[in-house]
Coordinates of C-alpha atoms in Angstrom, one line a residue:
M1 CA 125.8 245.5 293.8
K2 CA 127.0 248.6 295.4
F3 CA 124.4 249.8 297.6
N4 CA 124.4 251.0 300.9
C5 CA 122.5 252.5 303.7
K6 CA 123.5 256.0 302.9
K7 CA 122.7 255.4 299.2
I8 CA 119.7 254.0 300.2
T9 CA 118.4 256.9 302.1
T10 CA 119.5 259.2 299.2
L11 CA 117.4 256.9 296.9
I12 CA 114.4 256.9 299.0
R13 CA 114.4 261.0 299.6
S14 CA 115.6 262.1 296.1
V15 CA 113.7 259.3 294.2
I16 CA 110.1 260.5 294.3
T17 CA 109.2 258.4 291.3
V18 CA 111.1 255.8 289.3
S19 CA 109.3 257.1 286.1
A20 CA 110.4 260.7 286.8
L21 CA 114.0 259.7 287.6
L22 CA 114.1 257.9 284.1
A23 CA 112.9 261.1 282.3
C24 CA 116.2 262.8 282.0
G25 CA 114.0 266.0 281.3
S26 CA 114.4 269.6 282.0
A27 CA 112.6 269.4 285.4
L28 CA 114.8 266.8 286.6
A29 CA 118.0 268.8 285.6
A30 CA 116.4 271.8 287.5
D31 CA 116.1 269.6 290.7
N32 CA 119.7 268.3 290.2
A33 CA 120.7 271.8 290.4
A34 CA 118.8 272.7 293.4
S35 CA 119.6 269.8 295.6
N36 CA 123.0 268.0 296.0
K37 CA 121.0 264.7 296.9
L38 CA 120.4 264.4 293.3
D39 CA 123.9 264.5 292.1
W40 CA 123.5 260.9 290.4
H41 CA 120.6 259.3 288.4
V42 CA 120.4 255.7 287.7
L43 CA 120.0 255.7 284.1
D44 CA 121.4 259.5 283.3
G45 CA 123.7 259.0 280.6
A46 CA 123.3 255.9 279.9
T47 CA 122.2 254.7 276.1
V48 CA 118.8 252.8 276.4
N49 CA 117.6 253.0 272.7
S50 CA 115.9 249.6 273.0
T51 CA 112.8 251.0 274.5
A52 CA 111.7 252.5 271.5
S53 CA 111.4 249.0 269.9
L54 CA 110.0 247.2 272.6
C55 CA 107.3 249.7 273.5
A56 CA 107.3 252.6 271.1
N57 CA 104.5 254.2 273.6
S58 CA 106.7 254.8 276.3
T59 CA 107.8 258.3 277.0
V60 CA 110.6 257.4 279.1
K61 CA 113.6 255.2 279.1
V62 CA 111.8 252.0 280.2
C63 CA 108.6 250.2 279.2
N64 CA 106.9 250.0 282.4
G65 CA 107.7 253.2 284.2
D66 CA 104.9 253.4 286.5
I67 CA 105.2 249.8 287.5
L68 CA 108.6 249.9 288.5
N69 CA 107.8 252.8 290.5
A70 CA 105.5 250.9 292.8
L71 CA 107.6 247.8 292.6
Y72 CA 110.5 249.6 293.9
A73 CA 108.5 251.5 296.6
E74 CA 107.3 247.8 297.9
N75 CA 110.7 247.0 298.0
N76 CA 112.0 249.9 300.1
Y77 CA 113.9 250.9 297.1
M78 CA 116.2 247.9 297.4
P79 CA 118.0 246.4 294.5
Y80 CA 115.9 243.4 293.2
W81 CA 118.7 241.4 291.5
F82 CA 121.3 241.6 294.3
N83 CA 121.6 237.9 294.2
P84 CA 123.5 236.8 291.3
V85 CA 121.8 233.5 291.1
L86 CA 118.6 235.5 290.0
V87 CA 120.5 237.2 287.2
N88 CA 121.8 233.9 286.2
A89 CA 118.5 232.7 286.0
I90 CA 116.8 235.5 283.7
M91 CA 119.8 236.4 281.4
P92 CA 119.9 233.0 279.5
Q93 CA 116.0 233.4 279.1
L94 CA 116.5 236.9 277.7
Q95 CA 119.4 235.9 275.3
A96 CA 116.9 233.2 274.1
L97 CA 114.4 235.3 273.4
A98 CA 116.7 237.8 271.7
D99 CA 118.1 234.9 269.4
S100 CA 114.5 234.0 268.2
K101 CA 114.1 237.3 266.8
T102 CA 110.6 237.4 267.5
L103 CA 110.4 240.6 269.7
P104 CA 112.3 243.5 268.1
G105 CA 114.7 245.7 270.4
M106 CA 115.3 242.7 272.6
T107 CA 119.0 242.3 271.2
Q108 CA 119.8 246.0 271.5
R109 CA 118.2 245.8 275.3
L110 CA 120.4 242.8 276.2
K111 CA 123.3 244.8 274.7
E112 CA 122.5 247.9 276.8
L113 CA 122.1 245.6 279.9
K114 CA 125.6 244.0 279.9
Q115 CA 127.0 247.5 279.3
L116 CA 125.1 248.6 282.5
Q117 CA 126.0 245.4 284.4
A118 CA 129.9 246.3 283.6
L119 CA 129.8 249.6 285.7
P120 CA 130.7 249.8 289.1
D121 CA 127.4 251.1 290.2
E122 CA 125.2 248.5 289.0
R123 CA 121.8 250.3 290.1
G124 CA 120.9 251.1 286.4
F125 CA 121.4 247.5 285.5
D126 CA 118.8 246.5 288.3
L127 CA 116.4 248.9 287.3
L128 CA 116.8 247.9 283.5
L129 CA 116.6 244.4 284.4
T130 CA 113.5 244.6 286.2
D131 CA 112.0 246.4 283.3
T132 CA 113.2 243.7 281.0
Y133 CA 112.1 240.9 283.2
L134 CA 108.5 242.5 282.9
V135 CA 108.9 242.8 279.2
Y136 CA 109.6 239.2 279.0
A137 CA 106.7 238.3 281.3
D138 CA 104.4 240.4 279.0
Y139 CA 105.7 238.7 276.1
V140 CA 105.1 235.1 277.3
H141 CA 101.7 236.5 278.5
Q142 CA 101.1 237.9 275.0
L143 CA 102.3 234.2 273.3
M144 CA 99.6 232.2 275.3
Q145 CA 97.2 234.3 274.2
D146 CA 97.9 234.6 270.7
P147 CA 100.7 232.4 269.7
R148 CA 100.3 233.0 265.8
P149 CA 103.8 235.5 265.6
L150 CA 106.0 232.2 266.2
Y151 CA 104.5 230.9 262.8
N152 CA 103.8 234.0 260.7
S153 CA 107.0 235.7 261.0
Q154 CA 105.0 238.7 262.6
P155 CA 106.7 240.4 265.8
V156 CA 105.0 239.9 269.1
T157 CA 103.1 242.9 270.1
L158 CA 103.4 243.6 273.9
T159 CA 100.1 245.1 275.7
P160 CA 101.4 247.0 279.1
L161 CA 100.9 244.6 282.0
T162 CA 99.0 245.6 284.9
L163 CA 100.3 246.5 288.6
K164 CA 98.4 243.4 289.6
M165 CA 99.8 241.4 286.7
A166 CA 103.4 242.5 287.4
Q167 CA 103.0 241.8 291.0
N168 CA 102.6 238.1 290.6
Y169 CA 106.2 237.7 289.5
F170 CA 107.3 239.1 292.9
P171 CA 109.0 238.7 295.4
L172 CA 111.6 237.1 293.0
T173 CA 112.6 233.8 293.3
V174 CA 114.6 231.2 291.0
Q175 CA 111.2 229.4 290.9
K176 CA 109.5 232.0 289.5
I177 CA 111.9 233.0 286.9
N178 CA 112.1 229.5 285.6
S179 CA 108.5 229.1 285.5
L180 CA 109.0 231.1 282.3
I181 CA 111.3 228.6 280.8
P182 CA 109.9 227.5 277.3
S183 CA 111.5 223.8 277.3
S184 CA 112.5 221.2 279.8
L185 CA 115.8 220.9 277.7
F186 CA 116.5 224.7 277.6
V187 CA 120.1 224.3 278.8
P188 CA 121.3 221.9 276.2
T189 CA 119.3 224.0 273.5
M190 CA 121.1 227.1 274.5
D191 CA 124.3 225.4 274.4
V192 CA 123.8 224.6 270.8
I193 CA 122.3 228.0 269.7
S194 CA 125.6 229.4 271.5
H195 CA 127.7 227.1 269.5
L196 CA 126.0 227.7 266.2
L197 CA 126.5 231.7 266.7
S198 CA 130.2 231.2 267.8
L199 CA 131.1 229.4 264.5
P200 CA 132.4 231.5 261.4
A201 CA 130.5 231.6 258.4
N202 CA 129.2 228.2 256.8
P203 CA 132.2 227.3 254.1
L204 CA 129.4 226.3 251.7
D205 CA 128.2 229.7 250.6
S206 CA 125.4 229.1 248.0
S207 CA 126.8 232.3 246.0
N208 CA 130.2 230.4 245.1
V209 CA 129.5 226.4 245.8
Y210 CA 127.4 224.5 243.1
F211 CA 126.7 220.7 243.5
D212 CA 125.8 218.9 240.4
G213 CA 124.5 215.5 240.7
V214 CA 124.4 213.0 243.4
V215 CA 127.3 211.9 245.2
H216 CA 126.6 207.9 246.0
L217 CA 128.8 205.5 248.2
G218 CA 132.5 205.8 247.1
D219 CA 132.2 209.0 245.0
T220 CA 134.3 211.9 245.3
I221 CA 132.8 214.6 247.5
P222 CA 132.7 218.0 245.6
Y223 CA 134.1 220.6 248.0
G224 CA 134.9 217.8 250.3
A225 CA 137.4 220.2 252.5
K226 CA 134.2 222.4 252.9
V227 CA 131.7 219.7 253.5
A228 CA 134.1 218.2 256.2
T229 CA 134.3 221.6 257.9
V230 CA 130.6 221.7 258.0
F231 CA 130.2 218.0 259.6
W232 CA 133.2 219.1 262.2
N233 CA 131.3 222.3 263.0
L234 CA 128.0 220.6 263.5
G235 CA 129.6 217.7 265.8
Y236 CA 129.2 214.9 263.1
L237 CA 133.2 214.5 263.0
T238 CA 135.5 214.4 265.9
Q239 CA 138.7 216.8 265.6
P240 CA 141.2 213.8 264.9
Q241 CA 138.3 212.5 262.0
Y242 CA 138.3 216.0 260.7
Q243 CA 142.2 216.3 260.5
Q244 CA 142.5 212.9 258.9
V245 CA 139.8 213.5 256.1
T246 CA 141.0 216.9 255.3
A247 CA 144.6 215.7 255.0
Q248 CA 143.7 213.6 251.9
T249 CA 143.9 214.9 248.7
T250 CA 140.6 213.6 247.3
I251 CA 137.6 213.2 249.9
T252 CA 135.4 210.3 249.0
N253 CA 131.9 209.4 250.3
T254 CA 133.6 206.4 252.4
G255 CA 134.4 205.6 256.0
V256 CA 133.9 208.3 258.7
M257 CA 132.6 210.6 255.9
N258 CA 129.6 208.1 254.8
Q259 CA 128.9 207.6 258.4
A260 CA 128.7 211.4 259.1
I261 CA 126.5 211.8 256.2
K262 CA 124.2 209.0 257.5
A263 CA 124.2 210.4 261.1
F264 CA 123.2 214.1 259.6
Q265 CA 120.4 212.6 257.6
G266 CA 118.7 211.1 260.4
N267 CA 119.0 214.2 262.2
Y268 CA 117.5 216.3 259.6
G269 CA 114.6 213.8 258.9
L270 CA 116.0 212.6 255.8
K271 CA 116.6 209.1 254.3
M272 CA 119.7 207.6 255.8
D273 CA 121.1 206.1 252.7
G274 CA 124.6 207.8 252.7
I275 CA 124.0 209.6 249.6
I276 CA 124.5 213.5 249.0
G277 CA 121.4 214.3 247.2
P278 CA 119.6 217.7 247.0
D279 CA 118.0 217.6 250.5
V280 CA 121.4 217.1 252.0
V281 CA 122.9 219.6 250.2
S282 CA 120.4 222.2 250.9
Q283 CA 120.7 221.5 254.5
L284 CA 124.5 221.6 254.3
M285 CA 124.5 224.8 253.0
R286 CA 122.2 226.5 255.7
P287 CA 123.8 229.5 257.3
Y288 CA 124.5 228.6 261.0
S289 CA 123.0 232.0 261.9
S290 CA 119.8 230.7 260.4
L291 CA 120.1 227.5 262.2
A292 CA 120.5 229.4 265.5
R293 CA 117.3 231.5 264.8
I294 CA 115.1 228.8 263.7
T295 CA 116.4 226.5 266.9
A296 CA 115.6 229.7 269.3
L297 CA 112.3 230.3 267.4
N298 CA 111.2 226.4 268.0
L299 CA 112.3 227.0 271.7
Q300 CA 109.8 229.3 272.1
R301 CA 107.4 226.9 269.8
E302 CA 108.0 224.3 272.7
R303 CA 105.7 226.4 275.1
F304 CA 102.8 224.7 273.3
A305 CA 104.2 221.2 273.1
Q306 CA 105.1 220.7 277.1
L307 CA 104.3 217.4 279.2
Q308 CA 101.9 218.4 281.6
G309 CA 100.5 216.6 284.8
N310 CA 100.6 212.8 285.5
G311 CA 98.0 211.5 283.2
P312 CA 98.2 210.3 279.3
Q313 CA 99.0 212.8 276.8
I314 CA 100.0 212.8 273.1
I315 CA 102.2 215.5 271.3
V316 CA 101.9 215.5 267.7
N317 CA 104.7 217.0 265.8
I318 CA 103.6 217.7 262.3
P319 CA 106.9 218.4 260.6
D320 CA 108.6 215.3 262.4
F321 CA 105.3 213.1 260.8
K322 CA 105.4 211.6 264.5
M323 CA 102.9 211.1 267.4
T324 CA 104.0 210.2 270.8
L325 CA 101.9 208.8 273.9
Y326 CA 103.4 209.7 277.4
D327 CA 102.0 208.4 280.8
N328 CA 103.3 210.4 283.8
K329 CA 105.6 212.2 281.4
K330 CA 107.2 208.8 280.3
Q331 CA 107.0 207.5 276.5
V332 CA 105.1 204.6 276.2
F333 CA 104.1 205.0 272.6
E334 CA 105.2 206.3 269.3
S335 CA 103.7 205.9 265.7
K336 CA 104.3 207.3 262.5
I337 CA 101.7 209.6 261.1
I338 CA 100.6 211.4 258.1
D339 CA 99.4 214.8 258.2
G340 CA 97.9 217.4 256.1
M341 CA 99.6 218.7 252.8
P342 CA 100.6 222.3 252.5
K343 CA 97.5 223.3 250.7
R344 CA 95.5 221.4 253.4
P345 CA 97.7 222.1 256.7
T346 CA 96.7 220.3 259.7
N347 CA 95.7 222.8 262.3
L348 CA 97.6 223.5 265.5
F349 CA 95.5 223.0 268.4
Q350 CA 95.2 221.5 272.0
S351 CA 92.5 219.3 272.9
Y352 CA 91.7 215.6 274.2
I353 CA 90.6 212.5 272.9
N354 CA 87.4 211.6 274.5
T355 CA 85.9 209.0 272.1
V356 CA 87.6 206.0 270.4
V357 CA 85.4 204.8 267.3
I358 CA 85.9 201.1 266.1
N359 CA 84.9 200.6 262.4
P360 CA 83.7 204.0 261.7
Y361 CA 81.8 205.7 259.2
W362 CA 83.7 208.4 257.6
Y363 CA 81.2 211.6 257.1
V364 CA 83.1 213.6 254.5
P365 CA 84.4 217.0 255.5
E366 CA 83.1 220.2 253.2
T367 CA 86.6 220.9 251.9
I368 CA 87.0 217.3 250.6
K369 CA 83.3 216.9 249.4
V370 CA 83.5 220.0 247.3
Q371 CA 87.2 219.6 245.9
N372 CA 87.2 215.7 245.5
I373 CA 84.0 213.7 246.0
I374 CA 81.6 215.7 243.8
P375 CA 83.9 216.1 241.0
A376 CA 84.7 212.5 240.9
A377 CA 80.9 211.8 241.3
K378 CA 80.4 214.0 238.2
A379 CA 83.2 212.4 236.3
N380 CA 82.4 208.8 237.0
P381 CA 78.7 207.4 237.8
N382 CA 80.3 204.3 239.7
F383 CA 82.8 206.1 241.8
L384 CA 80.3 206.4 245.0
K385 CA 79.4 202.7 244.8
N386 CA 82.8 201.6 244.1
S387 CA 84.0 203.6 247.4
H388 CA 81.1 202.8 249.4
I389 CA 80.0 206.2 249.9
D390 CA 76.3 207.1 250.4
V391 CA 74.4 210.4 249.8
I392 CA 72.9 211.1 253.1
N393 CA 70.1 214.1 253.2
S394 CA 71.9 216.0 255.9
W395 CA 74.0 215.9 259.3
T396 CA 71.0 215.9 261.3
D397 CA 68.8 213.8 258.9
R398 CA 70.9 210.9 257.7
S399 CA 68.7 209.4 255.7
V400 CA 70.2 207.8 252.5
V401 CA 69.4 209.7 249.0
P402 CA 69.7 207.4 245.9
P403 CA 72.5 208.8 243.9
E404 CA 70.6 207.9 240.3
S405 CA 67.9 210.3 241.5
I406 CA 70.7 213.4 241.3
D407 CA 71.3 214.9 238.3
W408 CA 75.0 215.0 238.6
A409 CA 75.6 217.0 235.6
T410 CA 73.9 220.2 236.9
V411 CA 75.5 219.8 240.4
N412 CA 77.3 222.7 241.7
P413 CA 79.7 221.5 244.4
K414 CA 79.5 224.7 246.4
T415 CA 75.9 224.8 246.6
F416 CA 75.1 220.8 246.7
P417 CA 72.7 220.4 249.7
H418 CA 73.5 216.8 250.6
Q419 CA 76.5 215.3 252.5
F420 CA 78.5 212.1 252.2
R421 CA 79.1 209.2 254.5
Q422 CA 81.4 206.3 253.6
D423 CA 80.6 202.8 255.2
T424 CA 82.8 200.8 257.3
G425 CA 85.3 198.5 256.4
P426 CA 88.9 197.8 255.4
E427 CA 88.8 200.5 252.5
N428 CA 87.1 203.1 254.9
A429 CA 89.3 206.1 254.6
L430 CA 89.5 206.2 258.4
G431 CA 90.7 202.7 258.6
R432 CA 89.1 200.6 261.6
V433 CA 89.8 202.8 264.4
A434 CA 89.3 206.6 264.9
F435 CA 90.2 208.9 267.8
L436 CA 87.7 212.0 268.0
M437 CA 88.5 215.1 270.1
P438 CA 86.7 218.6 270.3
D439 CA 87.8 221.1 267.9
S440 CA 86.4 223.6 265.4
F441 CA 87.9 222.3 262.2
S442 CA 86.9 218.3 262.2
V443 CA 90.5 217.2 262.7
Y444 CA 91.2 213.6 264.5
M445 CA 93.2 211.2 264.4
H446 CA 92.5 207.8 262.6
D447 CA 93.6 204.7 260.9
E448 CA 94.4 204.5 257.4
S449 CA 92.4 202.4 254.4
Q450 CA 94.5 199.3 254.0
S451 CA 95.5 200.4 250.4
E452 CA 97.0 203.2 251.6
Y453 CA 99.3 201.7 254.2
P454 CA 102.5 201.8 252.1
L455 CA 102.4 205.6 252.4
F456 CA 103.9 205.4 255.7
N457 CA 107.1 204.3 254.3
R458 CA 107.6 207.4 252.7
Y459 CA 109.9 209.8 254.6
H460 CA 108.1 212.9 254.1
R461 CA 104.3 212.4 254.7
D462 CA 102.4 215.3 254.2
L463 CA 99.6 213.9 252.4
S464 CA 96.4 214.2 254.1
S465 CA 93.6 216.6 254.1
G466 CA 94.3 217.6 257.4
C467 CA 93.4 214.8 259.6
M468 CA 96.4 212.9 261.2
R469 CA 96.5 209.1 260.1
V470 CA 98.2 207.0 262.9
Q471 CA 100.5 203.9 261.7
N472 CA 99.8 201.8 264.8
P473 CA 96.3 202.7 265.3
R474 CA 95.1 199.3 267.3
Q475 CA 98.1 199.4 269.6
M476 CA 97.1 203.1 270.3
A477 CA 93.7 202.2 270.9
T478 CA 94.4 199.3 273.3
L479 CA 97.0 201.7 275.2
I480 CA 93.9 204.4 275.5
L481 CA 91.4 201.7 276.5
A482 CA 93.5 200.5 279.2
Y483 CA 93.1 203.8 281.0
Q484 CA 89.7 203.6 281.1
N485 CA 88.6 200.8 283.6
M486 CA 86.3 199.0 281.6
P487 CA 87.0 194.9 282.4
N488 CA 84.3 193.8 280.0
L489 CA 85.3 195.5 277.1
P490 CA 86.4 193.1 274.2
S491 CA 89.9 193.6 272.9
V492 CA 90.2 195.9 269.9
D493 CA 91.0 193.3 267.5
D494 CA 88.0 191.4 268.4
M495 CA 85.9 194.4 268.3
I496 CA 87.2 195.2 264.5
N497 CA 86.6 191.5 263.5
T498 CA 82.9 192.0 264.1
N499 CA 82.7 194.6 261.6
N500 CA 80.2 196.9 263.8
H501 CA 80.4 200.4 264.3
R502 CA 81.0 201.1 268.0
E503 CA 81.6 204.4 269.6
I504 CA 83.5 204.3 273.1
G505 CA 83.3 207.2 275.3
L506 CA 86.5 207.8 277.4
N507 CA 86.3 208.3 281.3
T508 CA 90.0 208.9 281.1
R509 CA 90.4 211.7 278.4
V510 CA 93.8 211.8 276.9
N511 CA 95.1 215.2 276.3
V512 CA 96.3 216.0 272.7
D513 CA 98.7 218.7 271.7
V514 CA 99.3 219.3 268.0
A515 CA 102.7 221.3 267.8
Y516 CA 104.9 222.3 264.7
L517 CA 108.5 222.0 265.7
T518 CA 111.0 222.0 263.0
A519 CA 114.2 222.1 265.4
W520 CA 114.8 220.9 268.9
V521 CA 117.8 219.5 271.0
T522 CA 117.8 216.1 272.3
P523 CA 119.1 215.2 276.0
D524 CA 122.2 214.6 275.0
G525 CA 122.8 218.1 273.0
Q526 CA 122.1 216.7 269.4
L527 CA 120.3 219.3 267.2
E528 CA 117.3 217.7 265.2
M529 CA 116.1 219.7 262.2
R530 CA 113.1 218.9 260.1
R531 CA 111.6 220.2 256.9
D532 CA 109.7 223.2 257.3
I533 CA 106.6 221.7 255.2
Y534 CA 104.2 224.7 255.8
G535 CA 106.6 227.6 255.5
Y536 CA 106.0 228.7 259.2
D537 CA 109.8 229.6 259.9
N538 CA 110.4 232.3 257.5
P539 CA 108.8 235.2 256.0
R540 CA 106.2 234.5 253.1
A541 CA 104.5 236.8 250.4
Q542 CA 101.0 234.7 251.2
P543 CA 99.6 235.2 254.5
I544 CA 99.0 232.1 256.6
Q545 CA 95.3 231.8 257.4
N546 CA 95.0 232.4 261.1
Q547 CA 92.7 229.3 261.7
F548 CA 95.8 227.1 260.9
I549 CA 98.2 228.4 263.6
S550 CA 95.9 230.2 266.4
I551 CA 96.5 226.9 268.3
P552 CA 93.1 227.2 270.2
N553 CA 92.8 225.1 273.6
Y554 CA 89.7 223.1 273.7
R555 CA 90.8 221.9 277.2
T556 CA 89.9 224.8 278.9
H557 CA 88.1 227.9 278.2
Q558 CA 90.3 229.7 280.4
R559 CA 93.5 229.2 278.3
I560 CA 96.4 231.7 280.1
K561 CA 97.1 230.8 283.4
L562 CA 100.4 232.6 284.4
A563 CA 103.1 229.7 285.1
L564 CA 104.6 231.5 287.8
N565 CA 102.3 230.2 290.4
G566 CA 102.6 226.5 289.1
Q567 CA 99.7 226.7 286.8
S568 CA 99.8 226.2 283.0
S569 CA 97.1 226.0 280.0

């Protein structure tokens, strides 16, 4: 950075406000003509078109002109980014934001920054980078208040920061910059994104490649060399393996190719049978640029699936059909889950388990009542009895209404005044254990009825009406109750075996984050992809209902606490 005392003196005397300096209007030109001390301007002649996309209401070349003026005045008009360590801390985060395509103009702004950085006089770079840092802080601030753009393919709309908010991010330190990082695995994730963007186009182009049928073990692989190239590009074949495979006249589903297929299937959440079927083909043919964007998009989503504090915390990843319990940020338990079907998606939210219920009753939610229970009762007079479901007067008055007293033929499901409750037992829809948490959607985690246990053997388990069914609920309950310091509490199995309904309020709550991640990078640098079961990764014609993606935080009413001061929501 080429700042010296003479230039700083000139800057202090001649720059009344940074925003005026950036306006590049006629008044500035007149001042320039009148004063030899205004023979340069930080961004004069620089092309900064990104501002129009980042913040359309700005009348100068930056988004935060007045704030920049105040910040540089506080810093005695010295550069903020003199230390290259600070630059190296912020630039990859800006690149990650640009790669996610969630903030229009950021890709262009990065290009402009790099052009200014290459100039001998880097003052323009310093000023524009400070503005971009504030834009990024504003972006994070807006996401923490309204994360929906990460799921509905709408751009994030910035709301101008106040000077007080901006000052929280200064003086600049690596710690403050890194507090904005979206994931603990940020570096390996960015390495994968960079690699994907450096690759030539995927040779399996859907416009000229057509797979007909299924490729079993030993079969010839159609477009074998191209399939091998994809595996090599994505790291499933080493270079010697790739050279050996492509040297063959015919490439078959054997040896290292079959191993690569299985590894690919495992990392994409598919059945690891080594067979190339439609699911494998559709993933093999994805453009690398699309993989990079989806990975960068999910990197921003990881802000809502962060391990926090030292207590127990559960992270549910809906597309992965899996929940993980952590203690002191270390994994202690993992289980398959069944989550909501696309027409009844599981809500994204942050809450905490405050009650464990043994041998629960099932109080039928309104949607299932209207769409399932009443139509079944109207069609089959014995349905309620066979399903051990009682009609109760209301949620506040749970007295039983004899079903034979109801003229089911005339019942309108949408206006039916009563509610339904299923008795406890092995065929209860909630199974033997339920985990309750505060939310506005009647969503919770629970066991499965005994007859439905085989559903956990499926690879795609978007089968519920919104709640999350846990494969190993007894083990999960045992672990959660172990945190409660209740030495006289019977074991979970003993309580279940009594067949008595029991609700256990928790002294130590277990935080729960219900997340939606379709791509992430493992600590060893391997890209994991999952099926976008709800269609949140790409634009869709039918709008997504806000309630499913708003991620309300039921752990605190004060959801946004800027991470720079070590705080989190």
